[in-house]
């Protein structure tokens, strides 16, 4: 009985640690449950992302907000380092890149943001690379996509969570994006509301 109780305590502690962060507490895929690719994730995976999903995530012609929602769904229900790694390998092969730097140069803003988010959701305690890629996506964001800017800000917020004196920066990071009238509102409002439901908790620290 003691062993069982200890196991439950460890599980609860892990669940709490997983839930309480900007990346892992913001589930917005629910706003896209009407999309077939988001629904596909409900069927489950055994560690490998189906090729049809990887193809969808890598297609720059497809809406970036839906692609981000797919990553959100995968990351939420199937947490693990394989998410970012598999997508990275697929992108390297698809774009015939000979290095990570070469790949970054080839990717458009939306796909770069999707890749950055996948890396961040793979390892939410170590987001340095994801943060850098998110910033590069914003620099490439010629179409002024709100989705690209917001997901980069969310990765920044995750980094601020573990940075000294970083908590006051969490709410402004996303609020500034949402208040930027030059950005194209290409994310569903329900998804934005889901993200901000958690982020708003940090407004008092700004």
mmCIF file with all atom_site columns, C-alpha atoms in Angstrom:
data_model
loop_
_atom_site.group_PDB
_atom_site.id
_atom_site.type_symbol
_atom_site.label_atom_id
_atom_site.label_alt_id
_atom_site.label_comp_id
_atom_site.label_asym_id
_atom_site.label_entity_id
_atom_site.label_seq_id
_atom_site.pdbx_PDB_ins_code
_atom_site.Cartn_x
_atom_site.Cartn_y
_atom_site.Cartn_z
_atom_site.occupancy
_atom_site.B_iso_or_equiv
_atom_site.pdbx_formal_charge
_atom_site.auth_seq_id
_atom_site.auth_comp_id
_atom_site.auth_asym_id
_atom_site.auth_atom_id
_atom_site.pdbx_PDB_model_num
ATOM 1   C CA . UNK A 1 1   ? 0.000   0.000  0.000   1.00 0.00 ? 1   UNK A CA 1
ATOM 2   C CA . UNK A 1 2   ? 2.886   2.325  0.852   1.00 0.00 ? 2   UNK A CA 1
ATOM 3   C CA . UNK A 1 3   ? 4.440   1.681  -2.543  1.00 0.00 ? 3   UNK A CA 1
ATOM 4   C CA . UNK A 1 4   ? 1.164   2.500  -4.264  1.00 0.00 ? 4   UNK A CA 1
ATOM 5   C CA . UNK A 1 5   ? 0.771   5.709  -2.281  1.00 0.00 ? 5   UNK A CA 1
ATOM 6   C CA . UNK A 1 6   ? 4.308   6.778  -3.098  1.00 0.00 ? 6   UNK A CA 1
ATOM 7   C CA . UNK A 1 7   ? 3.701   6.132  -6.775  1.00 0.00 ? 7   UNK A CA 1
ATOM 8   C CA . UNK A 1 8   ? 0.560   8.242  -6.707  1.00 0.00 ? 8   UNK A CA 1
ATOM 9   C CA . UNK A 1 9   ? 2.400   11.094 -4.986  1.00 0.00 ? 9   UNK A CA 1
ATOM 10  C CA . UNK A 1 10  ? 5.150   11.008 -7.613  1.00 0.00 ? 10  UNK A CA 1
ATOM 11  C CA . UNK A 1 11  ? 2.561   10.960 -10.397 1.00 0.00 ? 11  UNK A CA 1
ATOM 12  C CA . UNK A 1 12  ? 0.695   13.913 -8.927  1.00 0.00 ? 12  UNK A CA 1
ATOM 13  C CA . UNK A 1 13  ? 3.928   15.848 -8.489  1.00 0.00 ? 13  UNK A CA 1
ATOM 14  C CA . UNK A 1 14  ? 4.870   15.202 -12.120 1.00 0.00 ? 14  UNK A CA 1
ATOM 15  C CA . UNK A 1 15  ? 1.409   16.227 -13.304 1.00 0.00 ? 15  UNK A CA 1
ATOM 16  C CA . UNK A 1 16  ? 1.572   19.465 -11.316 1.00 0.00 ? 16  UNK A CA 1
ATOM 17  C CA . UNK A 1 17  ? 5.035   20.263 -12.676 1.00 0.00 ? 17  UNK A CA 1
ATOM 18  C CA . UNK A 1 18  ? 3.861   19.559 -16.213 1.00 0.00 ? 18  UNK A CA 1
ATOM 19  C CA . UNK A 1 19  ? 0.766   21.704 -15.891 1.00 0.00 ? 19  UNK A CA 1
ATOM 20  C CA . UNK A 1 20  ? 2.132   24.829 -14.254 1.00 0.00 ? 20  UNK A CA 1
ATOM 21  C CA . UNK A 1 21  ? 3.979   26.608 -17.044 1.00 0.00 ? 21  UNK A CA 1
ATOM 22  C CA . UNK A 1 22  ? 3.084   28.855 -19.993 1.00 0.00 ? 22  UNK A CA 1
ATOM 23  C CA . UNK A 1 23  ? 3.716   26.113 -22.536 1.00 0.00 ? 23  UNK A CA 1
ATOM 24  C CA . UNK A 1 24  ? 2.078   23.220 -20.742 1.00 0.00 ? 24  UNK A CA 1
ATOM 25  C CA . UNK A 1 25  ? -0.867  25.064 -19.215 1.00 0.00 ? 25  UNK A CA 1
ATOM 26  C CA . UNK A 1 26  ? -2.094  26.575 -22.474 1.00 0.00 ? 26  UNK A CA 1
ATOM 27  C CA . UNK A 1 27  ? -4.198  24.042 -24.330 1.00 0.00 ? 27  UNK A CA 1
ATOM 28  C CA . UNK A 1 28  ? -5.713  25.729 -27.371 1.00 0.00 ? 28  UNK A CA 1
ATOM 29  C CA . UNK A 1 29  ? -6.169  22.785 -29.740 1.00 0.00 ? 29  UNK A CA 1
ATOM 30  C CA . UNK A 1 30  ? -9.726  22.525 -28.460 1.00 0.00 ? 30  UNK A CA 1
ATOM 31  C CA . UNK A 1 31  ? -10.583 25.548 -30.577 1.00 0.00 ? 31  UNK A CA 1
ATOM 32  C CA . UNK A 1 32  ? -9.718  23.487 -33.668 1.00 0.00 ? 32  UNK A CA 1
ATOM 33  C CA . UNK A 1 33  ? -11.442 20.200 -32.862 1.00 0.00 ? 33  UNK A CA 1
ATOM 34  C CA . UNK A 1 34  ? -13.471 20.568 -36.053 1.00 0.00 ? 34  UNK A CA 1
ATOM 35  C CA . UNK A 1 35  ? -10.320 20.133 -38.140 1.00 0.00 ? 35  UNK A CA 1
ATOM 36  C CA . UNK A 1 36  ? -9.621  16.558 -39.377 1.00 0.00 ? 36  UNK A CA 1
ATOM 37  C CA . UNK A 1 37  ? -5.888  16.762 -38.640 1.00 0.00 ? 37  UNK A CA 1
ATOM 38  C CA . UNK A 1 38  ? -6.499  17.760 -35.026 1.00 0.00 ? 38  UNK A CA 1
ATOM 39  C CA . UNK A 1 39  ? -9.079  14.973 -34.740 1.00 0.00 ? 39  UNK A CA 1
ATOM 40  C CA . UNK A 1 40  ? -6.542  12.488 -36.088 1.00 0.00 ? 40  UNK A CA 1
ATOM 41  C CA . UNK A 1 41  ? -4.359  12.961 -33.001 1.00 0.00 ? 41  UNK A CA 1
ATOM 42  C CA . UNK A 1 42  ? -7.197  11.588 -30.857 1.00 0.00 ? 42  UNK A CA 1
ATOM 43  C CA . UNK A 1 43  ? -6.660  8.193  -32.468 1.00 0.00 ? 43  UNK A CA 1
ATOM 44  C CA . UNK A 1 44  ? -3.378  7.904  -30.598 1.00 0.00 ? 44  UNK A CA 1
ATOM 45  C CA . UNK A 1 45  ? 0.282   7.330  -31.475 1.00 0.00 ? 45  UNK A CA 1
ATOM 46  C CA . UNK A 1 46  ? 2.929   4.877  -30.331 1.00 0.00 ? 46  UNK A CA 1
ATOM 47  C CA . UNK A 1 47  ? 5.843   7.277  -30.281 1.00 0.00 ? 47  UNK A CA 1
ATOM 48  C CA . UNK A 1 48  ? 5.967   8.049  -33.994 1.00 0.00 ? 48  UNK A CA 1
ATOM 49  C CA . UNK A 1 49  ? 4.156   10.939 -35.629 1.00 0.00 ? 49  UNK A CA 1
ATOM 50  C CA . UNK A 1 50  ? 2.288   9.598  -38.689 1.00 0.00 ? 50  UNK A CA 1
ATOM 51  C CA . UNK A 1 51  ? 3.829   10.714 -41.978 1.00 0.00 ? 51  UNK A CA 1
ATOM 52  C CA . UNK A 1 52  ? 0.574   12.406 -42.968 1.00 0.00 ? 52  UNK A CA 1
ATOM 53  C CA . UNK A 1 53  ? 0.834   14.610 -39.863 1.00 0.00 ? 53  UNK A CA 1
ATOM 54  C CA . UNK A 1 54  ? 4.480   15.481 -40.514 1.00 0.00 ? 54  UNK A CA 1
ATOM 55  C CA . UNK A 1 55  ? 3.600   16.375 -44.092 1.00 0.00 ? 55  UNK A CA 1
ATOM 56  C CA . UNK A 1 56  ? 0.810   18.617 -42.829 1.00 0.00 ? 56  UNK A CA 1
ATOM 57  C CA . UNK A 1 57  ? 3.062   20.376 -40.316 1.00 0.00 ? 57  UNK A CA 1
ATOM 58  C CA . UNK A 1 58  ? 5.737   21.010 -42.942 1.00 0.00 ? 58  UNK A CA 1
ATOM 59  C CA . UNK A 1 59  ? 3.422   22.402 -45.613 1.00 0.00 ? 59  UNK A CA 1
ATOM 60  C CA . UNK A 1 60  ? 3.929   26.172 -45.746 1.00 0.00 ? 60  UNK A CA 1
ATOM 61  C CA . UNK A 1 61  ? 0.771   26.565 -47.814 1.00 0.00 ? 61  UNK A CA 1
ATOM 62  C CA . UNK A 1 62  ? -1.418  25.429 -44.917 1.00 0.00 ? 62  UNK A CA 1
ATOM 63  C CA . UNK A 1 63  ? -2.677  27.758 -42.138 1.00 0.00 ? 63  UNK A CA 1
ATOM 64  C CA . UNK A 1 64  ? -0.057  28.194 -39.465 1.00 0.00 ? 64  UNK A CA 1
ATOM 65  C CA . UNK A 1 65  ? -2.606  28.418 -36.638 1.00 0.00 ? 65  UNK A CA 1
ATOM 66  C CA . UNK A 1 66  ? -3.995  24.968 -37.436 1.00 0.00 ? 66  UNK A CA 1
ATOM 67  C CA . UNK A 1 67  ? -0.494  23.509 -37.657 1.00 0.00 ? 67  UNK A CA 1
ATOM 68  C CA . UNK A 1 68  ? 0.311   25.007 -34.268 1.00 0.00 ? 68  UNK A CA 1
ATOM 69  C CA . UNK A 1 69  ? -2.915  23.525 -32.892 1.00 0.00 ? 69  UNK A CA 1
ATOM 70  C CA . UNK A 1 70  ? -1.806  20.077 -34.066 1.00 0.00 ? 70  UNK A CA 1
ATOM 71  C CA . UNK A 1 71  ? 1.520   20.508 -32.248 1.00 0.00 ? 71  UNK A CA 1
ATOM 72  C CA . UNK A 1 72  ? -0.396  21.694 -29.174 1.00 0.00 ? 72  UNK A CA 1
ATOM 73  C CA . UNK A 1 73  ? -2.568  18.571 -29.259 1.00 0.00 ? 73  UNK A CA 1
ATOM 74  C CA . UNK A 1 74  ? 0.408   16.256 -29.720 1.00 0.00 ? 74  UNK A CA 1
ATOM 75  C CA . UNK A 1 75  ? 2.431   17.975 -27.017 1.00 0.00 ? 75  UNK A CA 1
ATOM 76  C CA . UNK A 1 76  ? -0.448  17.973 -24.568 1.00 0.00 ? 76  UNK A CA 1
ATOM 77  C CA . UNK A 1 77  ? -1.383  14.314 -24.858 1.00 0.00 ? 77  UNK A CA 1
ATOM 78  C CA . UNK A 1 78  ? 1.847   12.696 -26.003 1.00 0.00 ? 78  UNK A CA 1
ATOM 79  C CA . UNK A 1 79  ? 4.618   14.621 -24.227 1.00 0.00 ? 79  UNK A CA 1
ATOM 80  C CA . UNK A 1 80  ? 8.123   13.549 -25.168 1.00 0.00 ? 80  UNK A CA 1
ATOM 81  C CA . UNK A 1 81  ? 11.306  14.612 -26.884 1.00 0.00 ? 81  UNK A CA 1
ATOM 82  C CA . UNK A 1 82  ? 10.355  12.734 -30.081 1.00 0.00 ? 82  UNK A CA 1
ATOM 83  C CA . UNK A 1 83  ? 7.981   15.501 -31.232 1.00 0.00 ? 83  UNK A CA 1
ATOM 84  C CA . UNK A 1 84  ? 10.548  18.142 -32.103 1.00 0.00 ? 84  UNK A CA 1
ATOM 85  C CA . UNK A 1 85  ? 13.147  15.576 -33.134 1.00 0.00 ? 85  UNK A CA 1
ATOM 86  C CA . UNK A 1 86  ? 10.940  13.778 -35.640 1.00 0.00 ? 86  UNK A CA 1
ATOM 87  C CA . UNK A 1 87  ? 9.653   16.983 -37.174 1.00 0.00 ? 87  UNK A CA 1
ATOM 88  C CA . UNK A 1 88  ? 13.211  18.330 -37.397 1.00 0.00 ? 88  UNK A CA 1
ATOM 89  C CA . UNK A 1 89  ? 14.408  15.193 -39.181 1.00 0.00 ? 89  UNK A CA 1
ATOM 90  C CA . UNK A 1 90  ? 11.454  15.352 -41.561 1.00 0.00 ? 90  UNK A CA 1
ATOM 91  C CA . UNK A 1 91  ? 12.075  19.007 -42.373 1.00 0.00 ? 91  UNK A CA 1
ATOM 92  C CA . UNK A 1 92  ? 15.779  18.393 -42.962 1.00 0.00 ? 92  UNK A CA 1
ATOM 93  C CA . UNK A 1 93  ? 14.913  15.683 -45.472 1.00 0.00 ? 93  UNK A CA 1
ATOM 94  C CA . UNK A 1 94  ? 12.004  17.509 -47.126 1.00 0.00 ? 94  UNK A CA 1
ATOM 95  C CA . UNK A 1 95  ? 13.926  20.728 -47.651 1.00 0.00 ? 95  UNK A CA 1
ATOM 96  C CA . UNK A 1 96  ? 17.192  18.912 -48.458 1.00 0.00 ? 96  UNK A CA 1
ATOM 97  C CA . UNK A 1 97  ? 19.048  20.881 -45.797 1.00 0.00 ? 97  UNK A CA 1
ATOM 98  C CA . UNK A 1 98  ? 22.627  19.923 -44.961 1.00 0.00 ? 98  UNK A CA 1
ATOM 99  C CA . UNK A 1 99  ? 22.625  21.643 -41.554 1.00 0.00 ? 99  UNK A CA 1
ATOM 100 C CA . UNK A 1 100 ? 20.281  23.202 -39.021 1.00 0.00 ? 100 UNK A CA 1
ATOM 101 C CA . UNK A 1 101 ? 21.433  26.642 -40.124 1.00 0.00 ? 101 UNK A CA 1
ATOM 102 C CA . UNK A 1 102 ? 20.715  25.775 -43.739 1.00 0.00 ? 102 UNK A CA 1
ATOM 103 C CA . UNK A 1 103 ? 17.263  24.499 -42.749 1.00 0.00 ? 103 UNK A CA 1
ATOM 104 C CA . UNK A 1 104 ? 16.425  27.694 -40.862 1.00 0.00 ? 104 UNK A CA 1
ATOM 105 C CA . UNK A 1 105 ? 17.368  29.754 -43.903 1.00 0.00 ? 105 UNK A CA 1
ATOM 106 C CA . UNK A 1 106 ? 15.056  27.685 -46.094 1.00 0.00 ? 106 UNK A CA 1
ATOM 107 C CA . UNK A 1 107 ? 12.000  27.656 -43.846 1.00 0.00 ? 107 UNK A CA 1
ATOM 108 C CA . UNK A 1 108 ? 9.281   30.282 -44.076 1.00 0.00 ? 108 UNK A CA 1
ATOM 109 C CA . UNK A 1 109 ? 8.120   32.104 -40.935 1.00 0.00 ? 109 UNK A CA 1
ATOM 110 C CA . UNK A 1 110 ? 5.108   29.869 -40.328 1.00 0.00 ? 110 UNK A CA 1
ATOM 111 C CA . UNK A 1 111 ? 6.936   26.556 -40.637 1.00 0.00 ? 111 UNK A CA 1
ATOM 112 C CA . UNK A 1 112 ? 9.807   27.881 -38.566 1.00 0.00 ? 112 UNK A CA 1
ATOM 113 C CA . UNK A 1 113 ? 7.345   28.864 -35.835 1.00 0.00 ? 113 UNK A CA 1
ATOM 114 C CA . UNK A 1 114 ? 5.763   25.399 -35.977 1.00 0.00 ? 114 UNK A CA 1
ATOM 115 C CA . UNK A 1 115 ? 9.192   23.781 -35.630 1.00 0.00 ? 115 UNK A CA 1
ATOM 116 C CA . UNK A 1 116 ? 10.142  26.086 -32.759 1.00 0.00 ? 116 UNK A CA 1
ATOM 117 C CA . UNK A 1 117 ? 6.915   25.265 -30.944 1.00 0.00 ? 117 UNK A CA 1
ATOM 118 C CA . UNK A 1 118 ? 7.437   21.526 -31.492 1.00 0.00 ? 118 UNK A CA 1
ATOM 119 C CA . UNK A 1 119 ? 10.900  21.758 -29.944 1.00 0.00 ? 119 UNK A CA 1
ATOM 120 C CA . UNK A 1 120 ? 9.554   23.753 -27.014 1.00 0.00 ? 120 UNK A CA 1
ATOM 121 C CA . UNK A 1 121 ? 6.742   21.294 -26.366 1.00 0.00 ? 121 UNK A CA 1
ATOM 122 C CA . UNK A 1 122 ? 9.237   18.434 -26.531 1.00 0.00 ? 122 UNK A CA 1
ATOM 123 C CA . UNK A 1 123 ? 11.320  19.813 -23.679 1.00 0.00 ? 123 UNK A CA 1
ATOM 124 C CA . UNK A 1 124 ? 9.623   22.681 -21.885 1.00 0.00 ? 124 UNK A CA 1
ATOM 125 C CA . UNK A 1 125 ? 12.451  22.948 -19.343 1.00 0.00 ? 125 UNK A CA 1
ATOM 126 C CA . UNK A 1 126 ? 15.050  23.712 -22.008 1.00 0.00 ? 126 UNK A CA 1
ATOM 127 C CA . UNK A 1 127 ? 13.748  26.144 -24.609 1.00 0.00 ? 127 UNK A CA 1
ATOM 128 C CA . UNK A 1 128 ? 16.870  28.042 -25.670 1.00 0.00 ? 128 UNK A CA 1
ATOM 129 C CA . UNK A 1 129 ? 16.905  26.666 -29.217 1.00 0.00 ? 129 UNK A CA 1
ATOM 130 C CA . UNK A 1 130 ? 13.134  26.990 -29.559 1.00 0.00 ? 130 UNK A CA 1
ATOM 131 C CA . UNK A 1 131 ? 13.284  30.578 -28.352 1.00 0.00 ? 131 UNK A CA 1
ATOM 132 C CA . UNK A 1 132 ? 15.987  31.455 -30.873 1.00 0.00 ? 132 UNK A CA 1
ATOM 133 C CA . UNK A 1 133 ? 14.024  29.873 -33.717 1.00 0.00 ? 133 UNK A CA 1
ATOM 134 C CA . UNK A 1 134 ? 10.876  31.650 -32.589 1.00 0.00 ? 134 UNK A CA 1
ATOM 135 C CA . UNK A 1 135 ? 12.658  35.003 -32.780 1.00 0.00 ? 135 UNK A CA 1
ATOM 136 C CA . UNK A 1 136 ? 13.941  34.162 -36.262 1.00 0.00 ? 136 UNK A CA 1
ATOM 137 C CA . UNK A 1 137 ? 10.378  33.276 -37.287 1.00 0.00 ? 137 UNK A CA 1
ATOM 138 C CA . UNK A 1 138 ? 9.208   36.694 -36.111 1.00 0.00 ? 138 UNK A CA 1
ATOM 139 C CA . UNK A 1 139 ? 11.958  38.361 -38.150 1.00 0.00 ? 139 UNK A CA 1
ATOM 140 C CA . UNK A 1 140 ? 10.799  36.428 -41.207 1.00 0.00 ? 140 UNK A CA 1
ATOM 141 C CA . UNK A 1 141 ? 7.152   37.215 -40.501 1.00 0.00 ? 141 UNK A CA 1
ATOM 142 C CA . UNK A 1 142 ? 6.549   39.348 -43.580 1.00 0.00 ? 142 UNK A CA 1
ATOM 143 C CA . UNK A 1 143 ? 2.883   38.358 -43.656 1.00 0.00 ? 143 UNK A CA 1
ATOM 144 C CA . UNK A 1 144 ? 2.455   39.797 -40.166 1.00 0.00 ? 144 UNK A CA 1
ATOM 145 C CA . UNK A 1 145 ? 0.943   36.595 -38.781 1.00 0.00 ? 145 UNK A CA 1
ATOM 146 C CA . UNK A 1 146 ? -0.399  36.955 -35.245 1.00 0.00 ? 146 UNK A CA 1
ATOM 147 C CA . UNK A 1 147 ? 0.005   33.202 -34.797 1.00 0.00 ? 147 UNK A CA 1
ATOM 148 C CA . UNK A 1 148 ? 3.748   33.356 -35.492 1.00 0.00 ? 148 UNK A CA 1
ATOM 149 C CA . UNK A 1 149 ? 4.299   36.279 -33.128 1.00 0.00 ? 149 UNK A CA 1
ATOM 150 C CA . UNK A 1 150 ? 2.099   34.845 -30.373 1.00 0.00 ? 150 UNK A CA 1
ATOM 151 C CA . UNK A 1 151 ? 3.704   31.403 -30.330 1.00 0.00 ? 151 UNK A CA 1
ATOM 152 C CA . UNK A 1 152 ? 7.147   32.996 -30.177 1.00 0.00 ? 152 UNK A CA 1
ATOM 153 C CA . UNK A 1 153 ? 5.977   35.119 -27.244 1.00 0.00 ? 153 UNK A CA 1
ATOM 154 C CA . UNK A 1 154 ? 4.618   32.006 -25.532 1.00 0.00 ? 154 UNK A CA 1
ATOM 155 C CA . UNK A 1 155 ? 8.016   30.342 -25.806 1.00 0.00 ? 155 UNK A CA 1
ATOM 156 C CA . UNK A 1 156 ? 9.586   33.529 -24.403 1.00 0.00 ? 156 UNK A CA 1
ATOM 157 C CA . UNK A 1 157 ? 7.119   33.388 -21.516 1.00 0.00 ? 157 UNK A CA 1
ATOM 158 C CA . UNK A 1 158 ? 8.234   29.838 -20.757 1.00 0.00 ? 158 UNK A CA 1
ATOM 159 C CA . UNK A 1 159 ? 11.828  31.024 -20.618 1.00 0.00 ? 159 UNK A CA 1
ATOM 160 C CA . UNK A 1 160 ? 10.906  33.949 -18.354 1.00 0.00 ? 160 UNK A CA 1
ATOM 161 C CA . UNK A 1 161 ? 9.277   31.530 -15.920 1.00 0.00 ? 161 UNK A CA 1
ATOM 162 C CA . UNK A 1 162 ? 12.711  30.167 -15.023 1.00 0.00 ? 162 UNK A CA 1
ATOM 163 C CA . UNK A 1 163 ? 14.652  33.421 -15.387 1.00 0.00 ? 163 UNK A CA 1
ATOM 164 C CA . UNK A 1 164 ? 15.540  35.628 -12.438 1.00 0.00 ? 164 UNK A CA 1
ATOM 165 C CA . UNK A 1 165 ? 13.046  38.500 -12.269 1.00 0.00 ? 165 UNK A CA 1
ATOM 166 C CA . UNK A 1 166 ? 11.352  37.035 -15.331 1.00 0.00 ? 166 UNK A CA 1
ATOM 167 C CA . UNK A 1 167 ? 7.783   36.723 -14.046 1.00 0.00 ? 167 UNK A CA 1
ATOM 168 C CA . UNK A 1 168 ? 6.931   40.420 -14.650 1.00 0.00 ? 168 UNK A CA 1
ATOM 169 C CA . UNK A 1 169 ? 7.776   39.889 -18.332 1.00 0.00 ? 169 UNK A CA 1
ATOM 170 C CA . UNK A 1 170 ? 5.403   36.972 -18.924 1.00 0.00 ? 170 UNK A CA 1
ATOM 171 C CA . UNK A 1 171 ? 2.092   38.809 -19.298 1.00 0.00 ? 171 UNK A CA 1
ATOM 172 C CA . UNK A 1 172 ? 3.489   41.759 -21.322 1.00 0.00 ? 172 UNK A CA 1
ATOM 173 C CA . UNK A 1 173 ? 5.212   39.357 -23.741 1.00 0.00 ? 173 UNK A CA 1
ATOM 174 C CA . UNK A 1 174 ? 1.862   38.131 -25.019 1.00 0.00 ? 174 UNK A CA 1
ATOM 175 C CA . UNK A 1 175 ? -0.221  41.235 -24.327 1.00 0.00 ? 175 UNK A CA 1
ATOM 176 C CA . UNK A 1 176 ? 2.100   43.333 -26.499 1.00 0.00 ? 176 UNK A CA 1
ATOM 177 C CA . UNK A 1 177 ? 1.564   40.919 -29.393 1.00 0.00 ? 177 UNK A CA 1
ATOM 178 C CA . UNK A 1 178 ? -2.207  40.996 -29.015 1.00 0.00 ? 178 UNK A CA 1
ATOM 179 C CA . UNK A 1 179 ? -2.168  44.777 -28.872 1.00 0.00 ? 179 UNK A CA 1
ATOM 180 C CA . UNK A 1 180 ? -0.111  45.077 -32.052 1.00 0.00 ? 180 UNK A CA 1
ATOM 181 C CA . UNK A 1 181 ? -2.629  46.288 -34.604 1.00 0.00 ? 181 UNK A CA 1
ATOM 182 C CA . UNK A 1 182 ? -0.258  45.590 -37.502 1.00 0.00 ? 182 UNK A CA 1
ATOM 183 C CA . UNK A 1 183 ? -0.530  41.828 -37.044 1.00 0.00 ? 183 UNK A CA 1
ATOM 184 C CA . UNK A 1 184 ? -2.970  39.757 -39.059 1.00 0.00 ? 184 UNK A CA 1
ATOM 185 C CA . UNK A 1 185 ? -5.485  38.024 -36.714 1.00 0.00 ? 185 UNK A CA 1
ATOM 186 C CA . UNK A 1 186 ? -5.002  34.527 -38.123 1.00 0.00 ? 186 UNK A CA 1
ATOM 187 C CA . UNK A 1 187 ? -5.715  32.578 -34.929 1.00 0.00 ? 187 UNK A CA 1
ATOM 188 C CA . UNK A 1 188 ? -9.183  31.740 -33.694 1.00 0.00 ? 188 UNK A CA 1
ATOM 189 C CA . UNK A 1 189 ? -10.323 33.920 -30.826 1.00 0.00 ? 189 UNK A CA 1
ATOM 190 C CA . UNK A 1 190 ? -11.249 30.868 -28.774 1.00 0.00 ? 190 UNK A CA 1
ATOM 191 C CA . UNK A 1 191 ? -7.647  29.681 -29.059 1.00 0.00 ? 191 UNK A CA 1
ATOM 192 C CA . UNK A 1 192 ? -6.313  33.084 -28.014 1.00 0.00 ? 192 UNK A CA 1
ATOM 193 C CA . UNK A 1 193 ? -8.692  33.120 -25.050 1.00 0.00 ? 193 UNK A CA 1
ATOM 194 C CA . UNK A 1 194 ? -7.479  29.669 -23.984 1.00 0.00 ? 194 UNK A CA 1
ATOM 195 C CA . UNK A 1 195 ? -3.876  30.828 -24.044 1.00 0.00 ? 195 UNK A CA 1
ATOM 196 C CA . UNK A 1 196 ? -4.579  34.031 -22.170 1.00 0.00 ? 196 UNK A CA 1
ATOM 197 C CA . UNK A 1 197 ? -6.694  32.305 -19.533 1.00 0.00 ? 197 UNK A CA 1
ATOM 198 C CA . UNK A 1 198 ? -3.437  31.081 -18.012 1.00 0.00 ? 198 UNK A CA 1
ATOM 199 C CA . UNK A 1 199 ? -1.189  33.985 -19.009 1.00 0.00 ? 199 UNK A CA 1
ATOM 200 C CA . UNK A 1 200 ? -3.565  36.462 -17.362 1.00 0.00 ? 200 UNK A CA 1
ATOM 201 C CA . UNK A 1 201 ? -2.569  34.974 -14.010 1.00 0.00 ? 201 UNK A CA 1
ATOM 202 C CA . UNK A 1 202 ? 0.778   36.739 -14.392 1.00 0.00 ? 202 UNK A CA 1
ATOM 203 C CA . UNK A 1 203 ? -0.673  40.188 -15.035 1.00 0.00 ? 203 UNK A CA 1
ATOM 204 C CA . UNK A 1 204 ? -0.382  41.044 -11.352 1.00 0.00 ? 204 UNK A CA 1
ATOM 205 C CA . UNK A 1 205 ? 3.405   40.588 -11.519 1.00 0.00 ? 205 UNK A CA 1
ATOM 206 C CA . UNK A 1 206 ? 4.035   43.096 -14.327 1.00 0.00 ? 206 UNK A CA 1
#
